[in-house]
Amino acid sequence: FGLGVKVAGLATSISYSIALIYTISIFAQKKSSIIVAWNIFKAKKSILKEIFALGSPQTLGLFSISISFMFLNRLVSSIGQIQMNAWTLCTRTDQLLFIPFFGLSAANMALIGQNYGRNNLKRVKEIYKHHLFYSFFIVLILAVFYILLAPILFKIFSNVYAVVQGSVLQVRLLS
């Protein structure tokens, strides 16, 4: 709406806060089929240790990604506003292309976990090989379409010629 980056950031924070308050209210009013015990002192220490052990690597990974993006955003913004807009447009559009891989990865993890649990390592290797093959095939197809359709795609999201050209150049160099 032409209100600037600060207002966009504020609007994002407000929307996340509203979603958090709504989610907490659903649990607090017991409208969810999941029962939440709010007393942390009643939690079993063995379960907390297991949650911590399983969640720590993922948390550290996401933390490192966030820190990396802070440095990368700082670097790109130091080049110029047009480049930062092009960079942001590309990273947001890239996230749309990740959706098939999230689905494939979730399915792959479930299948590998089940077969590993049954000690069927031959099947684990087979699933892994199929996953790599299909992922490579999908990446190849999506990358070709992304590169070819980038000028059309980015014009949908920006009418600033330099931003569109910068986004197209970034996709063609990095994809």
mmCIF file with all atom_site columns, C-alpha atoms in Angstrom, residues 58 97-114 127-128 130-132 134-136 138-139:
data_model
loop_
_atom_site.group_PDB
_atom_site.id
_atom_site.type_symbol
_atom_site.label_atom_id
_atom_site.label_alt_id
_atom_site.label_comp_id
_atom_site.label_asym_id
_atom_site.label_entity_id
_atom_site.label_seq_id
_atom_site.pdbx_PDB_ins_code
_atom_site.Cartn_x
_atom_site.Cartn_y
_atom_site.Cartn_z
_atom_site.occupancy
_atom_site.B_iso_or_equiv
_atom_site.pdbx_formal_charge
_atom_site.auth_seq_id
_atom_site.auth_comp_id
_atom_site.auth_asym_id
_atom_site.auth_atom_id
_atom_site.pdbx_PDB_model_num
ATOM 1  C CA . GLN A 1 58  ? 16.673 -28.977 14.014  1.00 0.00 ? 58  GLN A CA 1
ATOM 2  C CA . LEU A 1 97  ? 9.252  -24.209 -5.680  1.00 0.00 ? 97  LEU A CA 1
ATOM 3  C CA . PHE A 1 98  ? 10.314 -25.953 -2.466  1.00 0.00 ? 98  PHE A CA 1
ATOM 4  C CA . ILE A 1 99  ? 6.775  -27.185 -1.730  1.00 0.00 ? 99  ILE A CA 1
ATOM 5  C CA . PRO A 1 100 ? 7.083  -30.409 -3.793  1.00 0.00 ? 100 PRO A CA 1
ATOM 6  C CA . PHE A 1 101 ? 10.357 -31.202 -2.021  1.00 0.00 ? 101 PHE A CA 1
ATOM 7  C CA . PHE A 1 102 ? 8.794  -30.732 1.401   1.00 0.00 ? 102 PHE A CA 1
ATOM 8  C CA . GLY A 1 103 ? 6.136  -33.265 0.410   1.00 0.00 ? 103 GLY A CA 1
ATOM 9  C CA . LEU A 1 104 ? 8.679  -35.695 -1.014  1.00 0.00 ? 104 LEU A CA 1
ATOM 10 C CA . SER A 1 105 ? 10.916 -35.339 2.023   1.00 0.00 ? 105 SER A CA 1
ATOM 11 C CA . ALA A 1 106 ? 8.067  -35.930 4.463   1.00 0.00 ? 106 ALA A CA 1
ATOM 12 C CA . ALA A 1 107 ? 7.035  -39.069 2.604   1.00 0.00 ? 107 ALA A CA 1
ATOM 13 C CA . ASN A 1 108 ? 10.648 -40.202 2.354   1.00 0.00 ? 108 ASN A CA 1
ATOM 14 C CA . MET A 1 109 ? 11.252 -39.714 6.087   1.00 0.00 ? 109 MET A CA 1
ATOM 15 C CA . ALA A 1 110 ? 8.143  -41.682 6.991   1.00 0.00 ? 110 ALA A CA 1
ATOM 16 C CA . LEU A 1 111 ? 9.018  -44.582 4.694   1.00 0.00 ? 111 LEU A CA 1
ATOM 17 C CA . ILE A 1 112 ? 12.659 -44.701 5.721   1.00 0.00 ? 112 ILE A CA 1
ATOM 18 C CA . GLY A 1 113 ? 11.746 -44.427 9.404   1.00 0.00 ? 113 GLY A CA 1
ATOM 19 C CA . GLN A 1 114 ? 9.270  -47.310 9.170   1.00 0.00 ? 114 GLN A CA 1
ATOM 20 C CA . ILE A 1 127 ? 13.648 -45.797 -0.949  1.00 0.00 ? 127 ILE A CA 1
ATOM 21 C CA . TYR A 1 128 ? 16.611 -43.438 -0.686  1.00 0.00 ? 128 TYR A CA 1
ATOM 22 C CA . HIS A 1 130 ? 14.164 -43.585 -5.581  1.00 0.00 ? 130 HIS A CA 1
ATOM 23 C CA . HIS A 1 131 ? 13.900 -40.382 -3.581  1.00 0.00 ? 131 HIS A CA 1
ATOM 24 C CA . LEU A 1 132 ? 17.155 -39.061 -5.078  1.00 0.00 ? 132 LEU A CA 1
ATOM 25 C CA . TYR A 1 134 ? 12.630 -38.356 -8.352  1.00 0.00 ? 134 TYR A CA 1
ATOM 26 C CA . SER A 1 135 ? 14.002 -35.292 -6.568  1.00 0.00 ? 135 SER A CA 1
ATOM 27 C CA . PHE A 1 136 ? 16.635 -34.765 -9.251  1.00 0.00 ? 136 PHE A CA 1
ATOM 28 C CA . ILE A 1 138 ? 11.628 -32.722 -10.376 1.00 0.00 ? 138 ILE A CA 1
ATOM 29 C CA . VAL A 1 139 ? 14.425 -30.208 -9.698  1.00 0.00 ? 139 VAL A CA 1
#
